[in-house]
Amino acid sequence: MLAALPACGAGARARAAGAQAPEALRVLPDRIDGSTLLGRDAERAAQAGAGPLRVLGADMASDGDRLGAFVEVPAGECMLGMARVSPGIGDVDLFAFEDDGSAFSTDEAADARASILVCPPHPRRLYVMARVMSGAGAVSLGVQSVPVKAADAVARAVGARGRVGDESGRLESWPGLEAKIRAHRAAIGARWEDTRRIALPVGSRTASRIGATLEGGRCLDVLVSPSNEVASLEVVAEDETGRIVARARERGPDRSLTLCSTVSIDLSIAVRSRGTQGLVAVVVGRSQPGAEAEISHATPIERVTEGRELAEARAAHGRALAGLGYGAPRVSTGAARLGSRTTLPIELPAGCARIDVLAGKPLADVLAELWSDDHALLGRARGGARATLFTCGGGGPARVDVESMARPGPFAVEVRKEPKAPPALVAHPLAAGRLLGRMSATGPSGAAAAEGVRVVALDAARLKILPLQIPANTCAEVIAALDAEGVGLDLRLVDTSTGESSLARARHVVSDSRCAGAAPVPASIELRLAAGKGGALVLTRTSPRSP
């Protein structure tokens, strides 16, 4: 038995010598194919209108591990970000960070699939990062470009968060938040679309910040609601230099800010807890262009502006109105003070007129009122660096009262005669002023643009319905302005082919819009007064739908 052992050893050595020698240990250059995990949802997104998938990275990861990269996003497009994982991972979160480290969009739901959709306005570049919250396995991170018009369809196709009106998953279980937002915005008036919803950790040592862009001609609504462990809050809006431009108002434990501007300004919303640490829900909403006129008079508005010398402000305003057919203005000057009114007499031309009160540095937040010679109020306007009034009628002596609501300084009153004065505007001067003021809030325009205005009689006890046909690839905007009688105006636009509708409310002037795709849309305009009876001017404006 023992004699046979050498023979067996010799046979084993012979077989080994005849076979290929084992390879040395080496590191392979292979990488995980990220498109495998992302492919199915990327295809769904592409079918809904998204561009091709771009994989940012893929790796094996476990609890707390991160994977990310910078992405440059075109100004006029949306970006879809997705994180997909293998079955071993139970929860992954997805973030898009600005350069200063603040979270711009997040999906923090307790889910193994994370998706965000970032739409304009947004920073030029974002750092997109996935973080594993539980489990271990493969993670893949990718992005796709999305045209704005396809954003809603793409979001539905992949369940993306971060688009207008959505919450980050972290706020889903915030008790009563949605009801609180609805009640808050109903009290403000106008129409709002969410740009940010985020749960933000706060403490007492330093302020936590998020970025916000206040676009010219729009307003921002900021609501900050603390969790139970946060007893008290300080919330301020800061400009790019760190200067505080507004402080939030107290609404019980919550804080809120409503900011409007005629120029685009980048802001930071700084939130600090007084004494305790915890979380706050921060909800930022953006108004439609020109919606300041529709905000409730009971809502304090912070008007953010950049100061200019009076001569510079007048020159810039003259350039903005060039080409609209105005002649040289009649100009008066004065100095506005806090706590008192400065009165200037003016002469109104027959027909329609535009009156601009232009603020010179350091004057900010101007209140202007226009009174007839027989002491009837013809118009009222307030603005950061400019307050604009419109009036129509037979002309004659009048006066303008100007008051500073923030800082005193010089001002100029410029009166320009409108080249055209539609008869309906002349017959209803107060409604005409409100209508033209709302029209000008979205860009320079004159009374000639209201040529097709209609006079409508309204009654709180009856619903007024007007037909509306929206041509293919066109958007229709409807503006309604009340005359002296009646109060509270509801505007509802209804797609009569599908029954879909939208509702807007305001005290004196209200607007809403609907768009048609490749086929025309039959629609109707529904108007109703909250109380009383009165007349209104109703104007429909159409424009090409954005591509």
Coordinates of C-alpha atoms in Angstrom, one line a residue:
M1 CA 0.0 0.0 0.0
L2 CA 2.8 2.3 1.0
A3 CA 4.7 1.4 -2.2
A4 CA 1.9 2.7 -4.3
L5 CA 2.1 6.3 -2.9
P6 CA 5.1 7.4 -4.9
A7 CA 3.4 6.3 -8.1
C8 CA 0.3 8.3 -7.3
G9 CA 2.4 11.4 -6.6
A10 CA 4.3 11.0 -9.8
G11 CA 1.1 10.7 -11.8
A12 CA -0.3 13.9 -10.2
R13 CA 2.9 15.8 -11.0
A14 CA 2.7 14.5 -14.6
R15 CA -1.0 15.6 -15.0
A16 CA -0.1 19.0 -13.5
A17 CA 2.8 19.4 -15.9
G18 CA 0.5 18.6 -18.8
A19 CA -2.1 21.2 -17.8
Q20 CA -1.9 25.1 -18.1
A21 CA -0.4 26.8 -15.0
P22 CA -2.9 28.8 -12.9
E23 CA -3.0 32.6 -13.7
A24 CA -1.7 35.1 -11.2
L25 CA -4.1 37.3 -9.2
R26 CA -4.9 40.5 -11.0
V27 CA -7.2 43.5 -10.8
L28 CA -9.7 43.8 -13.7
P29 CA -10.6 47.1 -15.3
D30 CA -14.3 46.1 -15.6
R31 CA -17.0 48.4 -14.3
I32 CA -20.6 47.9 -13.5
D33 CA -22.9 48.6 -16.4
G34 CA -25.1 51.4 -15.0
S35 CA -27.5 51.3 -17.9
T36 CA -28.7 47.8 -16.9
L37 CA -30.4 49.1 -13.7
L38 CA -31.5 52.4 -15.3
G39 CA -32.5 51.1 -18.7
R40 CA -36.2 50.3 -18.2
D41 CA -37.1 53.6 -16.6
A42 CA -34.9 55.5 -19.0
E43 CA -36.8 54.0 -21.9
R44 CA -40.2 55.0 -20.2
A45 CA -38.9 58.5 -19.8
A46 CA -37.7 58.6 -23.4
Q47 CA -41.1 57.5 -24.7
A48 CA -42.7 60.4 -22.7
G49 CA -40.3 62.9 -24.3
A50 CA -37.0 62.8 -22.5
G51 CA -33.6 62.8 -24.2
P52 CA -31.0 60.0 -24.1
L53 CA -29.8 58.5 -20.8
R54 CA -26.4 59.7 -19.5
V55 CA -25.0 57.5 -16.8
L56 CA -23.1 59.5 -14.1
G57 CA -21.8 56.4 -12.3
A58 CA -22.4 52.9 -10.9
D59 CA -20.9 51.1 -8.0
M60 CA -21.4 48.6 -5.2
A61 CA -22.5 50.4 -2.0
S62 CA -24.0 49.9 1.5
D63 CA -25.5 52.0 4.2
G64 CA -24.4 55.6 4.0
D65 CA -22.3 55.3 0.8
R66 CA -22.7 58.0 -1.8
L67 CA -22.3 58.3 -5.6
G68 CA -22.5 61.6 -7.5
A69 CA -21.2 64.0 -10.2
F70 CA -21.7 67.5 -11.5
V71 CA -24.2 68.1 -14.3
E72 CA -24.6 71.3 -16.4
V73 CA -28.3 71.9 -17.2
P74 CA -29.4 74.1 -20.1
A75 CA -31.3 77.2 -18.9
G76 CA -34.5 76.4 -20.8
E77 CA -34.7 72.6 -20.1
C78 CA -35.5 70.3 -17.3
M79 CA -33.3 67.6 -15.9
L80 CA -34.5 64.1 -14.9
G81 CA -32.2 62.4 -12.3
M82 CA -32.7 58.8 -11.4
A83 CA -31.0 56.4 -8.9
R84 CA -31.8 52.7 -9.3
V85 CA -30.5 49.8 -7.2
S86 CA -30.2 46.0 -7.1
P87 CA -32.6 44.0 -4.8
G88 CA -30.2 44.1 -1.8
I89 CA -30.8 47.8 -1.2
G90 CA -34.1 48.8 0.4
D91 CA -33.9 52.6 0.4
V92 CA -32.0 55.1 -1.7
D93 CA -32.3 58.9 -1.6
L94 CA -31.4 61.3 -4.4
F95 CA -30.3 64.9 -4.2
A96 CA -29.4 67.8 -6.5
F97 CA -27.1 70.3 -4.7
E98 CA -26.2 73.9 -5.7
D99 CA -22.6 75.0 -5.7
D100 CA -22.9 76.5 -2.2
G101 CA -24.0 73.1 -0.9
S102 CA -27.7 73.8 -0.4
A103 CA -30.2 71.2 -1.6
F104 CA -32.1 72.3 -4.6
S105 CA -34.2 69.2 -5.2
T106 CA -34.5 65.9 -3.3
D107 CA -36.3 62.6 -3.2
E108 CA -36.0 61.3 0.3
A109 CA -39.0 58.9 0.3
A110 CA -38.4 55.5 1.9
D111 CA -38.2 53.7 -1.5
A112 CA -35.7 51.7 -3.5
R113 CA -36.3 54.0 -6.5
A114 CA -35.4 57.7 -6.4
S115 CA -36.2 60.2 -9.1
I116 CA -36.2 64.0 -9.3
L117 CA -37.2 66.4 -12.0
V118 CA -35.6 69.9 -11.9
C119 CA -37.2 72.5 -14.2
P120 CA -36.5 76.2 -14.8
P121 CA -35.6 78.4 -13.1
H122 CA -32.6 76.4 -11.8
P123 CA -28.8 76.9 -11.3
R124 CA -26.5 76.5 -14.3
R125 CA -25.0 73.3 -12.8
L126 CA -26.0 70.9 -10.0
Y127 CA -24.3 68.2 -8.1
V128 CA -26.5 65.1 -8.5
M129 CA -25.9 62.5 -5.7
A130 CA -27.4 59.2 -4.6
R131 CA -27.1 58.0 -1.0
V132 CA -27.9 54.5 0.2
M133 CA -30.0 54.5 3.3
S134 CA -30.4 50.8 3.9
G135 CA -29.1 47.6 2.5
A136 CA -26.1 46.7 0.2
G137 CA -25.8 46.1 -3.5
A138 CA -25.4 47.9 -6.8
V139 CA -26.3 51.5 -7.3
S140 CA -26.6 53.3 -10.7
L141 CA -27.1 57.0 -11.2
G142 CA -28.1 58.7 -14.4
V143 CA -29.7 61.9 -15.9
Q144 CA -31.7 62.8 -19.0
S145 CA -32.6 66.1 -20.5
V146 CA -36.3 66.9 -20.7
P147 CA -38.1 69.7 -22.7
V148 CA -40.3 71.8 -20.4
K149 CA -43.4 70.9 -22.3
A150 CA -42.8 67.1 -21.6
A151 CA -42.0 67.6 -17.9
D152 CA -45.3 66.4 -16.5
A153 CA -45.5 63.4 -18.8
V154 CA -41.9 62.3 -18.0
A155 CA -42.5 62.8 -14.2
R156 CA -45.6 60.6 -14.4
A157 CA -43.8 58.0 -16.4
V158 CA -41.1 57.4 -13.8
G159 CA -42.7 58.8 -10.6
A160 CA -40.3 61.7 -10.3
R161 CA -40.4 64.2 -7.5
G162 CA -39.1 67.8 -7.4
R163 CA -41.4 69.1 -10.2
V164 CA -43.9 71.9 -9.6
G165 CA -46.4 71.1 -6.9
D166 CA -44.5 68.0 -5.6
E167 CA -43.1 67.3 -2.2
S168 CA -39.7 65.7 -1.4
G169 CA -40.5 62.4 0.1
R170 CA -39.3 63.6 3.4
L171 CA -42.3 65.8 3.8
E172 CA -44.9 63.2 3.0
S173 CA -45.7 62.4 6.6
W174 CA -45.5 66.0 7.9
P175 CA -48.7 66.3 9.8
G176 CA -51.2 68.8 8.3
L177 CA -48.7 70.4 6.0
E178 CA -50.7 70.2 2.8
A179 CA -53.8 71.6 4.4
K180 CA -51.7 74.4 5.9
I181 CA -50.3 75.3 2.5
R182 CA -53.7 75.4 0.9
A183 CA -55.2 77.6 3.6
H184 CA -52.1 79.9 3.6
R185 CA -52.3 80.5 -0.2
A186 CA -56.0 80.9 -0.2
A187 CA -55.6 83.8 2.2
I188 CA -52.9 85.4 0.0
G189 CA -54.8 85.1 -3.2
A190 CA -53.4 84.8 -6.8
R191 CA -52.1 81.5 -8.2
W192 CA -48.9 79.8 -7.0
E193 CA -46.7 76.9 -8.2
D194 CA -44.2 75.2 -5.9
T195 CA -40.5 75.6 -6.8
R196 CA -39.1 74.1 -3.6
R197 CA -40.4 71.8 -0.8
I198 CA -37.7 70.6 1.5
A199 CA -37.2 69.4 5.1
L200 CA -34.3 71.5 6.5
P201 CA -32.4 70.8 9.7
V202 CA -32.0 73.9 11.9
G203 CA -30.2 74.9 15.0
S204 CA -29.5 78.0 17.1
R205 CA -25.8 78.5 16.4
T206 CA -25.9 79.2 12.7
A207 CA -28.6 79.7 10.1
S208 CA -29.6 77.1 7.6
R209 CA -30.0 78.5 4.1
I210 CA -31.7 77.6 0.8
G211 CA -31.4 79.5 -2.5
A212 CA -34.4 81.1 -4.2
T213 CA -34.6 83.1 -7.4
L214 CA -37.1 86.0 -7.5
E215 CA -37.8 86.6 -11.1
G216 CA -38.7 90.1 -12.4
G217 CA -42.5 90.6 -12.6
R218 CA -43.2 87.7 -10.3
C219 CA -43.6 87.1 -6.5
L220 CA -42.3 84.5 -4.1
D221 CA -44.3 83.0 -1.3
V222 CA -42.2 81.4 1.5
L223 CA -43.8 79.3 4.2
V224 CA -41.7 77.8 7.0
S225 CA -43.4 75.3 9.4
P226 CA -41.4 73.9 12.3
S227 CA -41.6 70.4 13.7
N228 CA -42.8 70.0 17.3
E229 CA -39.3 70.1 18.8
V230 CA -38.6 73.6 17.4
A231 CA -40.1 76.2 19.7
S232 CA -39.4 79.4 17.8
L233 CA -37.9 80.5 14.5
E234 CA -36.2 83.5 12.9
V235 CA -36.5 83.6 9.1
V236 CA -35.0 86.3 6.8
A237 CA -34.4 86.8 3.1
E238 CA -30.9 87.9 2.2
D239 CA -29.6 89.3 -1.1
E240 CA -26.3 88.2 -2.8
T241 CA -24.3 90.5 -0.5
G242 CA -25.8 89.0 2.7
R243 CA -27.9 92.1 3.3
I244 CA -31.3 91.3 5.0
V245 CA -34.0 92.5 2.6
A246 CA -37.0 91.1 4.5
R247 CA -38.0 89.4 7.7
A248 CA -40.7 86.8 7.9
R249 CA -44.0 87.4 9.7
E250 CA -45.3 85.2 12.5
R251 CA -48.3 83.0 11.9
G252 CA -48.5 81.1 15.1
P253 CA -45.5 78.7 15.1
D254 CA -45.1 79.2 11.3
R255 CA -43.2 82.0 9.5
S256 CA -44.1 83.4 6.1
L257 CA -42.8 85.9 3.5
T258 CA -44.3 87.3 0.3
L259 CA -41.7 89.0 -1.9
C260 CA -42.2 90.8 -5.2
S261 CA -39.8 92.5 -7.6
T262 CA -39.7 94.1 -11.0
V263 CA -36.2 92.8 -11.6
S264 CA -34.6 89.3 -11.2
I265 CA -32.8 88.9 -7.9
D266 CA -31.1 85.8 -6.4
L267 CA -32.0 85.4 -2.7
S268 CA -31.1 83.2 0.2
I269 CA -33.8 82.2 2.8
A270 CA -32.0 81.9 6.1
V271 CA -33.7 79.9 8.9
R272 CA -32.4 79.8 12.5
S273 CA -34.0 78.2 15.6
R274 CA -34.1 80.1 18.8
G275 CA -32.7 77.6 21.3
T276 CA -33.5 74.1 20.1
Q277 CA -32.5 71.9 17.2
G278 CA -34.9 70.1 14.8
L279 CA -36.5 70.1 11.4
V280 CA -38.6 72.7 9.5
A281 CA -40.6 72.3 6.3
V282 CA -39.7 75.1 3.8
V283 CA -42.2 75.5 1.0
V284 CA -41.4 78.1 -1.7
G285 CA -44.0 79.1 -4.3
R286 CA -43.7 81.2 -7.4
S287 CA -46.5 83.4 -8.7
Q288 CA -47.6 83.8 -12.3
P289 CA -46.0 86.9 -14.1
G290 CA -47.7 90.1 -13.0
A291 CA -49.8 88.5 -10.3
E292 CA -49.0 91.1 -7.6
A293 CA -52.2 92.9 -8.5
E294 CA -54.1 89.7 -7.6
I295 CA -52.6 89.3 -4.1
S296 CA -55.0 90.1 -1.2
H297 CA -54.7 93.6 0.2
A298 CA -54.4 92.0 3.7
T299 CA -51.1 90.3 2.7
P300 CA -48.0 92.4 3.5
I301 CA -45.7 92.3 0.5
E302 CA -42.0 92.9 0.7
R303 CA -40.8 94.7 -2.5
V304 CA -37.3 93.8 -3.3
T305 CA -35.5 96.2 -5.6
E306 CA -32.1 97.7 -6.6
G307 CA -31.7 101.4 -6.0
R308 CA -30.8 103.8 -8.9
E309 CA -30.2 107.5 -9.1
L310 CA -33.4 109.2 -10.4
A311 CA -31.9 110.3 -13.7
E312 CA -30.7 106.7 -14.4
A313 CA -34.1 105.3 -13.4
R314 CA -35.9 107.7 -15.8
A315 CA -33.5 106.9 -18.7
A316 CA -33.9 103.2 -18.2
H317 CA -37.7 103.5 -18.1
G318 CA -37.8 105.6 -21.2
R319 CA -35.8 102.9 -23.1
A320 CA -38.3 100.2 -21.8
L321 CA -41.3 102.2 -23.3
A322 CA -39.6 103.0 -26.6
G323 CA -41.6 101.8 -29.6
L324 CA -45.0 101.8 -27.9
G325 CA -46.1 105.0 -29.5
Y326 CA -45.9 107.3 -26.5
G327 CA -44.9 110.9 -26.9
A328 CA -42.7 112.9 -24.6
P329 CA -44.0 112.7 -21.0
R330 CA -45.1 115.6 -18.8
V331 CA -42.8 115.4 -15.8
S332 CA -43.1 116.6 -12.2
T333 CA -40.6 115.9 -9.4
G334 CA -40.8 115.8 -5.6
A335 CA -39.4 114.1 -2.5
A336 CA -41.3 111.3 -0.8
R337 CA -41.2 111.0 3.0
L338 CA -42.1 108.4 5.6
G339 CA -45.4 108.9 7.4
S340 CA -46.7 111.7 5.2
R341 CA -47.9 112.2 1.6
T342 CA -46.3 114.5 -1.0
T343 CA -49.0 115.9 -3.4
L344 CA -48.3 116.9 -7.0
P345 CA -50.9 118.4 -9.3
I346 CA -51.1 116.9 -12.8
E347 CA -53.1 117.4 -16.0
L348 CA -54.7 114.3 -17.4
P349 CA -55.2 114.1 -21.2
A350 CA -58.6 113.0 -22.7
G351 CA -58.7 109.3 -23.5
C352 CA -56.3 107.0 -21.6
A353 CA -53.1 107.9 -19.8
R354 CA -50.2 106.2 -18.1
I355 CA -48.7 107.7 -15.0
D356 CA -45.3 106.4 -13.7
V357 CA -43.9 107.3 -10.3
L358 CA -40.2 106.6 -10.5
A359 CA -38.1 106.3 -7.3
G360 CA -34.6 107.7 -7.1
K361 CA -32.0 106.3 -4.7
P362 CA -32.4 105.8 -1.7
L363 CA -36.2 105.9 -2.0
A364 CA -37.8 102.4 -1.9
D365 CA -41.3 101.0 -1.7
V366 CA -43.5 103.7 -3.1
L367 CA -47.2 104.1 -2.6
A368 CA -49.0 106.3 -5.2
E369 CA -52.7 107.3 -5.4
L370 CA -54.4 109.2 -8.2
W371 CA -57.3 111.5 -7.4
S372 CA -59.6 113.4 -9.7
D373 CA -60.4 117.1 -9.3
D374 CA -63.7 116.2 -7.5
H375 CA -61.8 113.9 -5.0
A376 CA -62.7 110.6 -6.6
L377 CA -60.1 107.8 -6.4
L378 CA -58.9 107.0 -9.9
G379 CA -56.2 104.5 -9.1
R380 CA -53.8 103.1 -6.5
A381 CA -50.4 101.4 -7.0
R382 CA -47.4 100.4 -5.0
G383 CA -44.0 99.2 -6.1
G384 CA -40.4 98.9 -5.1
A385 CA -38.7 101.3 -7.6
R386 CA -41.7 102.2 -9.7
A387 CA -45.5 102.5 -9.2
T388 CA -47.5 102.7 -12.4
L389 CA -51.1 103.9 -12.6
F390 CA -53.5 104.0 -15.6
T391 CA -56.6 106.0 -16.0
C392 CA -59.2 106.7 -18.8
G393 CA -61.8 109.4 -19.2
G394 CA -62.4 112.9 -20.3
G395 CA -59.1 114.3 -18.8
G396 CA -58.6 117.4 -16.7
P397 CA -57.0 118.4 -13.5
A398 CA -56.0 115.7 -11.0
R399 CA -53.4 115.0 -8.3
V400 CA -50.9 112.3 -7.4
D401 CA -50.2 111.5 -3.7
V402 CA -46.8 109.8 -3.1
E403 CA -45.6 108.2 0.1
S404 CA -42.5 106.3 1.0
M405 CA -43.2 103.0 2.8
A406 CA -39.5 102.1 3.6
R407 CA -36.9 104.8 2.8
P408 CA -37.4 108.5 1.8
G409 CA -36.0 110.0 -1.3
P410 CA -36.6 111.8 -4.6
F411 CA -39.2 110.8 -7.2
A412 CA -40.5 111.8 -10.6
V413 CA -44.0 111.6 -12.0
E414 CA -44.2 111.0 -15.7
V415 CA -47.6 111.4 -17.5
R416 CA -48.0 109.9 -21.0
K417 CA -51.0 109.9 -23.2
E418 CA -52.0 106.5 -24.6
P419 CA -52.0 106.5 -28.5
K420 CA -55.4 104.7 -28.5
A421 CA -58.3 104.7 -26.1
P422 CA -60.9 102.0 -26.7
P423 CA -64.4 103.3 -25.9
A424 CA -65.1 100.6 -23.3
L425 CA -62.0 101.7 -21.3
V426 CA -63.1 105.4 -21.4
A427 CA -66.6 104.4 -20.3
H428 CA -65.3 102.4 -17.3
P429 CA -62.2 104.3 -15.9
L430 CA -61.7 102.4 -12.7
A431 CA -61.9 99.0 -14.3
A432 CA -59.8 100.3 -17.2
G433 CA -57.0 101.3 -14.8
R434 CA -57.1 97.9 -13.1
L435 CA -57.1 96.1 -16.4
L436 CA -54.2 98.1 -17.9
G437 CA -52.2 97.8 -14.7
R438 CA -52.5 94.0 -14.8
M439 CA -51.6 93.9 -18.5
S440 CA -48.5 96.1 -18.0
A441 CA -47.2 93.9 -15.1
T442 CA -46.1 91.2 -17.6
G443 CA -44.2 93.7 -19.8
P444 CA -44.7 97.1 -21.4
S445 CA -48.0 97.4 -23.1
G446 CA -50.6 100.1 -23.7
A447 CA -54.4 100.6 -24.1
A448 CA -54.2 99.7 -27.8
A449 CA -53.5 96.0 -26.6
A450 CA -57.0 96.1 -25.0
E451 CA -58.9 96.7 -28.2
G452 CA -60.9 93.5 -27.9
V453 CA -62.1 94.1 -24.3
R454 CA -65.7 93.2 -23.4
V455 CA -68.0 94.8 -20.9
V456 CA -69.7 92.1 -18.7
A457 CA -72.5 92.6 -16.1
L458 CA -72.0 90.4 -13.0
D459 CA -74.2 89.4 -10.2
A460 CA -73.3 87.4 -7.1
A461 CA -76.5 85.4 -7.6
R462 CA -75.8 84.3 -11.2
L463 CA -72.9 82.6 -13.0
K464 CA -71.7 84.4 -16.2
I465 CA -70.5 82.0 -18.9
L466 CA -68.6 83.2 -22.0
P467 CA -67.4 81.0 -24.8
L468 CA -63.7 80.6 -25.5
Q469 CA -62.0 78.8 -28.4
I470 CA -58.2 78.3 -28.0
P471 CA -56.4 77.8 -31.4
A472 CA -53.9 74.9 -31.9
N473 CA -50.5 75.5 -30.4
T474 CA -51.7 78.7 -28.6
C475 CA -52.2 79.9 -25.1
A476 CA -55.1 82.1 -24.1
E477 CA -54.9 84.4 -21.1
V478 CA -58.1 85.9 -19.7
I479 CA -58.0 89.0 -17.5
A480 CA -61.1 90.3 -15.7
A481 CA -61.2 93.7 -13.8
L482 CA -64.0 94.9 -11.7
D483 CA -65.4 98.5 -11.9
A484 CA -66.4 100.4 -8.8
E485 CA -69.3 98.1 -7.7
G486 CA -69.1 94.6 -6.5
V487 CA -66.3 92.8 -4.6
G488 CA -64.5 89.5 -5.0
L489 CA -64.1 88.0 -8.4
D490 CA -63.9 84.2 -9.3
L491 CA -62.5 83.2 -12.7
R492 CA -62.8 79.6 -13.9
L493 CA -61.5 78.4 -17.3
V494 CA -63.1 75.1 -18.4
D495 CA -62.0 72.7 -21.1
T496 CA -65.4 71.8 -22.3
S497 CA -64.2 68.7 -24.2
T498 CA -62.7 67.1 -21.1
G499 CA -64.3 68.9 -18.2
E500 CA -60.8 69.9 -16.8
S501 CA -60.8 73.4 -15.2
S502 CA -58.8 75.8 -13.1
L503 CA -59.9 78.4 -10.6
A504 CA -58.5 81.8 -9.7
R505 CA -59.8 84.4 -7.2
A506 CA -58.9 88.0 -6.4
R507 CA -60.5 91.1 -5.0
H508 CA -60.6 93.4 -8.0
V509 CA -58.6 91.9 -10.9
V510 CA -58.0 88.3 -11.7
S511 CA -56.4 86.3 -14.5
D512 CA -55.8 82.7 -15.7
S513 CA -54.6 81.0 -18.8
R514 CA -55.0 77.7 -20.7
C515 CA -53.0 76.3 -23.6
A516 CA -53.9 74.1 -26.6
G517 CA -51.6 71.5 -28.2
A518 CA -51.7 70.2 -31.7
A519 CA -55.6 70.5 -31.8
P520 CA -57.8 73.5 -30.9
V521 CA -59.4 73.4 -27.5
P522 CA -63.1 74.3 -26.9
A523 CA -63.4 76.1 -23.6
S524 CA -65.5 78.5 -21.6
I525 CA -65.0 81.4 -19.2
E526 CA -67.0 81.4 -16.0
L527 CA -67.2 84.5 -13.9
R528 CA -68.8 85.1 -10.5
L529 CA -68.9 87.9 -8.0
A530 CA -68.5 87.1 -4.3
A531 CA -70.9 89.8 -3.3
G532 CA -73.1 92.5 -4.8
K533 CA -73.6 93.5 -8.5
G534 CA -71.2 95.2 -10.8
G535 CA -69.6 95.5 -14.2
A536 CA -66.3 94.1 -15.3
L537 CA -64.0 94.4 -18.3
V538 CA -62.9 91.1 -19.7
L539 CA -60.0 90.7 -22.1
T540 CA -58.7 87.6 -23.8
R541 CA -55.1 87.6 -25.1
T542 CA -53.5 84.8 -27.2
S543 CA -49.9 84.0 -27.7
P544 CA -47.9 81.1 -29.3
R545 CA -47.3 78.2 -27.0
S546 CA -43.7 77.8 -25.9
P547 CA -42.0 74.9 -27.7

